[in-house]
Amino acid sequence: MQNLIKRIIGVGVIVLLIVLAFKYCQFKKDDDSSIDYNTNLIQQQILNVGKLVVTEGHFSEVITYKNQQKYLMDMISFEKKALIVVNANVTVAYDLHKMKYDIDEKNKTITILNIPKEEITINPDIQFYDVEQSKLNPFTGDDYNKINKSVKANLAKKIETSTLKTNAQNRLISELSKILIMTNSMGWKLQYNGKTIESETELTQDLKL
């Protein structure tokens, strides 16, 4: 009788161990599945953010171009000049496909390693008016190259003092904030430049473009 009881107890212990082992394995499986799910969700969100963020602007300016060719010890000169009207479409873009990041599943941390610099594109439409030239000093391809270079340099200065770059940066921060919102909602952390980012304000302050 005692042997039977011992056998029953022994079988019971074995069954209990099997059940506990099964539960443990099931828990680990669910935990791993949760990590995989979270990681896949984060990667998908980063892919959604990883797009071309473009801000467009329009600039106009009027310039006068003059050039003189002098002969006979500067006693005779031939001048050419033109009134130039410039209308330019400008874009400031951030290609977030080029953003580099790291996902640390163990510590539930996303680290932004690098944010691409802005790409500025200037497309000027240059129109010439009141053109004056002579056969000894006509407009040439060199003149047009100089004018085009000067126009783009002037526009670049205008862009720096305008709100176009600021607006582009605000749009960039808005896109990156989507990652911050997601990480906060999932209990993960977002790091950039060696710091943990907890708000959009901190993201704006720590963003180095």
Tab-separated table of C-alpha atoms in Angstrom:
chain	number	residue	atom	x	y	z
A	1	MET	CA	0.000	0.000	0.000
A	2	GLN	CA	2.787	2.353	0.924
A	3	ASN	CA	4.607	1.551	-2.317
A	4	LEU	CA	1.448	2.418	-4.269
A	5	ILE	CA	1.141	5.746	-2.473
A	6	LYS	CA	4.809	6.487	-3.183
A	7	ARG	CA	4.311	5.676	-6.851
A	8	ILE	CA	1.248	7.915	-7.028
A	9	ILE	CA	3.141	10.754	-5.345
A	10	GLY	CA	6.104	10.182	-7.664
A	11	VAL	CA	3.875	10.254	-10.752
A	12	GLY	CA	2.174	13.387	-9.413
A	13	VAL	CA	5.501	15.155	-8.939
A	14	ILE	CA	6.595	14.220	-12.464
A	15	VAL	CA	3.303	15.475	-13.930
A	16	LEU	CA	3.632	18.728	-11.952
A	17	LEU	CA	7.170	19.250	-13.216
A	18	ILE	CA	6.033	18.622	-16.792
A	19	VAL	CA	3.185	21.151	-16.412
A	20	LEU	CA	5.513	23.762	-14.899
A	21	ALA	CA	8.069	23.223	-17.658
A	22	PHE	CA	5.354	23.574	-20.287
A	23	LYS	CA	4.080	26.778	-18.686
A	24	TYR	CA	7.615	28.163	-18.516
A	25	CYS	CA	8.249	27.382	-22.163
A	26	GLN	CA	4.925	28.914	-23.106
A	27	PHE	CA	5.761	32.058	-21.112
A	28	LYS	CA	9.132	32.357	-22.825
A	29	LYS	CA	7.516	31.900	-26.189
A	30	ASP	CA	4.955	34.613	-25.471
A	31	ASP	CA	7.710	36.904	-24.183
A	32	ASP	CA	9.832	36.360	-27.292
A	33	SER	CA	6.784	36.894	-29.480
A	34	SER	CA	6.116	40.156	-27.675
A	35	ILE	CA	9.664	41.356	-28.310
A	36	ASP	CA	9.430	40.372	-31.974
A	37	TYR	CA	6.086	42.141	-32.262
A	38	ASN	CA	7.401	45.325	-30.637
A	39	THR	CA	10.538	45.330	-32.772
A	40	ASN	CA	8.583	44.791	-35.984
A	41	LEU	CA	6.162	47.568	-35.020
A	42	ILE	CA	9.028	49.965	-34.327
A	43	GLN	CA	10.780	49.126	-37.585
A	44	GLN	CA	7.541	49.662	-39.495
A	45	GLN	CA	7.004	53.038	-37.831
A	46	ILE	CA	10.543	54.116	-38.668
A	47	LEU	CA	9.945	53.041	-42.272
A	48	ASN	CA	6.794	55.164	-42.304
A	49	VAL	CA	8.781	58.139	-41.010
A	50	GLY	CA	11.684	57.376	-43.364
A	51	LYS	CA	10.568	59.458	-46.285
A	52	LEU	CA	11.551	62.602	-48.128
A	53	VAL	CA	10.427	65.660	-46.146
A	54	VAL	CA	10.235	68.595	-48.572
A	55	THR	CA	9.526	72.250	-47.864
A	56	GLU	CA	9.078	74.570	-50.843
A	57	GLY	CA	9.546	78.309	-51.192
A	58	HIS	CA	9.552	80.986	-53.886
A	59	PHE	CA	11.961	83.900	-54.224
A	60	SER	CA	12.144	86.803	-56.645
A	61	GLU	CA	14.772	89.444	-57.305
A	62	VAL	CA	15.735	92.014	-59.918
A	63	ILE	CA	19.391	92.676	-60.708
A	64	THR	CA	21.332	94.717	-63.221
A	65	TYR	CA	24.286	93.132	-64.950
A	66	LYS	CA	27.012	95.339	-66.464
A	67	ASN	CA	30.306	94.626	-68.144
A	68	GLN	CA	32.795	96.809	-69.952
A	69	GLN	CA	35.544	96.034	-72.443
A	70	LYS	CA	38.121	98.820	-72.747
A	71	TYR	CA	40.592	99.461	-75.572
A	72	LEU	CA	43.351	101.944	-76.490
A	73	MET	CA	44.560	102.536	-72.961
A	74	ASP	CA	40.989	102.656	-71.686
A	75	MET	CA	40.141	105.546	-73.990
A	76	ILE	CA	37.427	103.537	-75.732
A	77	SER	CA	35.018	101.223	-73.953
A	78	PHE	CA	32.170	99.006	-75.051
A	79	GLU	CA	29.552	98.263	-72.432
A	80	LYS	CA	26.946	95.576	-72.256
A	81	LYS	CA	24.195	95.457	-69.696
A	82	ALA	CA	20.850	93.908	-69.013
A	83	LEU	CA	18.038	94.061	-66.515
A	84	ILE	CA	17.518	90.572	-65.102
A	85	VAL	CA	14.376	89.318	-63.397
A	86	VAL	CA	14.756	86.139	-61.390
A	87	ASN	CA	11.968	83.901	-60.132
A	88	ALA	CA	13.205	80.856	-58.282
A	89	ASN	CA	11.580	77.803	-56.789
A	90	VAL	CA	13.558	76.513	-53.826
A	91	THR	CA	13.197	73.264	-51.910
A	92	VAL	CA	14.723	72.236	-48.602
A	93	ALA	CA	14.530	68.471	-48.161
A	94	TYR	CA	15.515	65.888	-45.560
A	95	ASP	CA	15.822	62.363	-46.916
A	96	LEU	CA	14.953	60.290	-43.850
A	97	HIS	CA	15.625	57.098	-45.799
A	98	LYS	CA	19.261	57.962	-44.995
A	99	MET	CA	18.670	58.231	-41.247
A	100	LYS	CA	20.802	55.785	-39.247
A	101	TYR	CA	19.474	54.209	-36.056
A	102	ASP	CA	19.935	51.247	-33.729
A	103	ILE	CA	17.262	49.119	-32.021
A	104	ASP	CA	18.275	47.588	-28.679
A	105	GLU	CA	15.622	44.967	-27.896
A	106	LYS	CA	17.125	43.972	-24.549
A	107	ASN	CA	17.093	47.509	-23.113
A	108	LYS	CA	14.053	48.607	-25.129
A	109	THR	CA	15.917	51.551	-26.595
A	110	ILE	CA	15.996	53.192	-30.017
A	111	THR	CA	19.107	55.273	-30.666
A	112	ILE	CA	19.162	57.747	-33.548
A	113	LEU	CA	22.765	57.640	-34.754
A	114	ASN	CA	22.646	60.134	-37.596
A	115	ILE	CA	20.125	62.516	-39.161
A	116	PRO	CA	20.889	63.519	-42.759
A	117	LYS	CA	21.729	67.123	-43.572
A	118	GLU	CA	19.247	69.198	-45.497
A	119	GLU	CA	19.447	69.189	-49.280
A	120	ILE	CA	18.788	72.631	-50.798
A	121	THR	CA	17.760	72.799	-54.448
A	122	ILE	CA	17.521	76.127	-56.292
A	123	ASN	CA	15.807	76.266	-59.683
A	124	PRO	CA	15.975	79.853	-60.983
A	125	ASP	CA	14.049	81.130	-63.997
A	126	ILE	CA	16.181	83.977	-65.366
A	127	GLN	CA	14.655	86.490	-67.803
A	128	PHE	CA	16.672	89.219	-69.580
A	129	TYR	CA	15.198	92.652	-70.315
A	130	ASP	CA	16.604	95.860	-71.811
A	131	VAL	CA	19.631	94.090	-73.187
A	132	GLU	CA	22.328	96.401	-74.540
A	133	GLN	CA	25.458	95.035	-76.219
A	134	SER	CA	27.821	95.638	-79.090
A	135	LYS	CA	29.592	93.470	-81.591
A	136	LEU	CA	32.856	94.102	-79.771
A	137	ASN	CA	31.356	93.168	-76.408
A	138	PRO	CA	28.425	90.795	-76.904
A	139	PHE	CA	26.800	88.555	-74.310
A	140	THR	CA	28.491	85.162	-74.245
A	141	GLY	CA	28.097	81.873	-72.461
A	142	ASP	CA	30.607	83.062	-69.877
A	143	ASP	CA	28.316	85.976	-68.995
A	144	TYR	CA	25.361	83.669	-68.507
A	145	ASN	CA	27.424	81.374	-66.281
A	146	LYS	CA	28.530	84.322	-64.145
A	147	ILE	CA	24.961	85.581	-63.872
A	148	ASN	CA	23.626	82.154	-62.943
A	149	LYS	CA	26.338	81.700	-60.300
A	150	SER	CA	25.684	85.154	-58.855
A	151	VAL	CA	21.926	84.580	-58.797
A	152	LYS	CA	22.276	81.298	-56.901
A	153	ALA	CA	24.708	82.875	-54.411
A	154	ASN	CA	22.279	85.726	-53.711
A	155	LEU	CA	19.382	83.279	-53.334
A	156	ALA	CA	21.412	81.118	-50.936
A	157	LYS	CA	21.900	84.189	-48.703
A	158	LYS	CA	18.176	84.925	-48.832
A	159	ILE	CA	17.348	81.342	-47.884
A	160	GLU	CA	19.614	81.558	-44.814
A	161	THR	CA	17.776	84.649	-43.544
A	162	SER	CA	14.293	83.406	-44.458
A	163	THR	CA	11.918	81.117	-42.580
A	164	LEU	CA	12.220	78.366	-45.185
A	165	LYS	CA	14.945	76.404	-43.386
A	166	THR	CA	13.194	76.855	-40.042
A	167	ASN	CA	9.937	75.571	-41.511
A	168	ALA	CA	11.778	72.586	-42.968
A	169	GLN	CA	13.362	71.800	-39.596
A	170	ASN	CA	9.958	72.031	-37.897
A	171	ARG	CA	8.567	69.504	-40.357
A	172	LEU	CA	11.562	67.245	-39.712
A	173	ILE	CA	11.000	67.408	-35.946
A	174	SER	CA	7.314	66.677	-36.470
A	175	GLU	CA	8.205	63.474	-38.332
A	176	LEU	CA	10.789	62.381	-35.763
A	177	SER	CA	8.283	63.061	-32.968
A	178	LYS	CA	6.184	60.194	-34.318
A	179	ILE	CA	8.976	57.832	-33.247
A	180	LEU	CA	9.101	59.521	-29.824
A	181	ILE	CA	5.337	59.134	-29.328
A	182	MET	CA	5.506	55.471	-30.307
A	183	THR	CA	8.425	54.644	-28.014
A	184	ASN	CA	6.750	56.375	-25.066
A	185	SER	CA	3.489	54.510	-25.642
A	186	MET	CA	5.316	51.150	-25.765
A	187	GLY	CA	7.508	51.755	-22.728
A	188	TRP	CA	10.669	52.098	-24.823
A	189	LYS	CA	13.245	54.921	-24.776
A	190	LEU	CA	14.458	57.180	-27.573
A	191	GLN	CA	18.067	58.347	-27.427
A	192	TYR	CA	19.933	60.883	-29.523
A	193	ASN	CA	23.280	62.573	-29.093
A	194	GLY	CA	23.960	60.612	-25.886
A	195	LYS	CA	20.737	61.693	-24.169
A	196	THR	CA	17.343	60.154	-23.556
A	197	ILE	CA	14.684	62.225	-25.323
A	198	GLU	CA	11.462	62.508	-23.349
A	199	SER	CA	9.646	65.357	-25.092
A	200	GLU	CA	9.420	67.153	-28.419
A	201	THR	CA	11.018	70.195	-26.768
A	202	GLU	CA	14.092	68.146	-25.860
A	203	LEU	CA	14.163	66.729	-29.379
A	204	THR	CA	14.192	70.271	-30.784
A	205	GLN	CA	16.933	71.414	-28.398
A	206	ASP	CA	19.202	68.422	-28.932
A	207	LEU	CA	18.743	68.113	-32.666
A	208	LYS	CA	21.979	68.990	-34.431
A	209	LEU	CA	21.383	69.564	-38.121
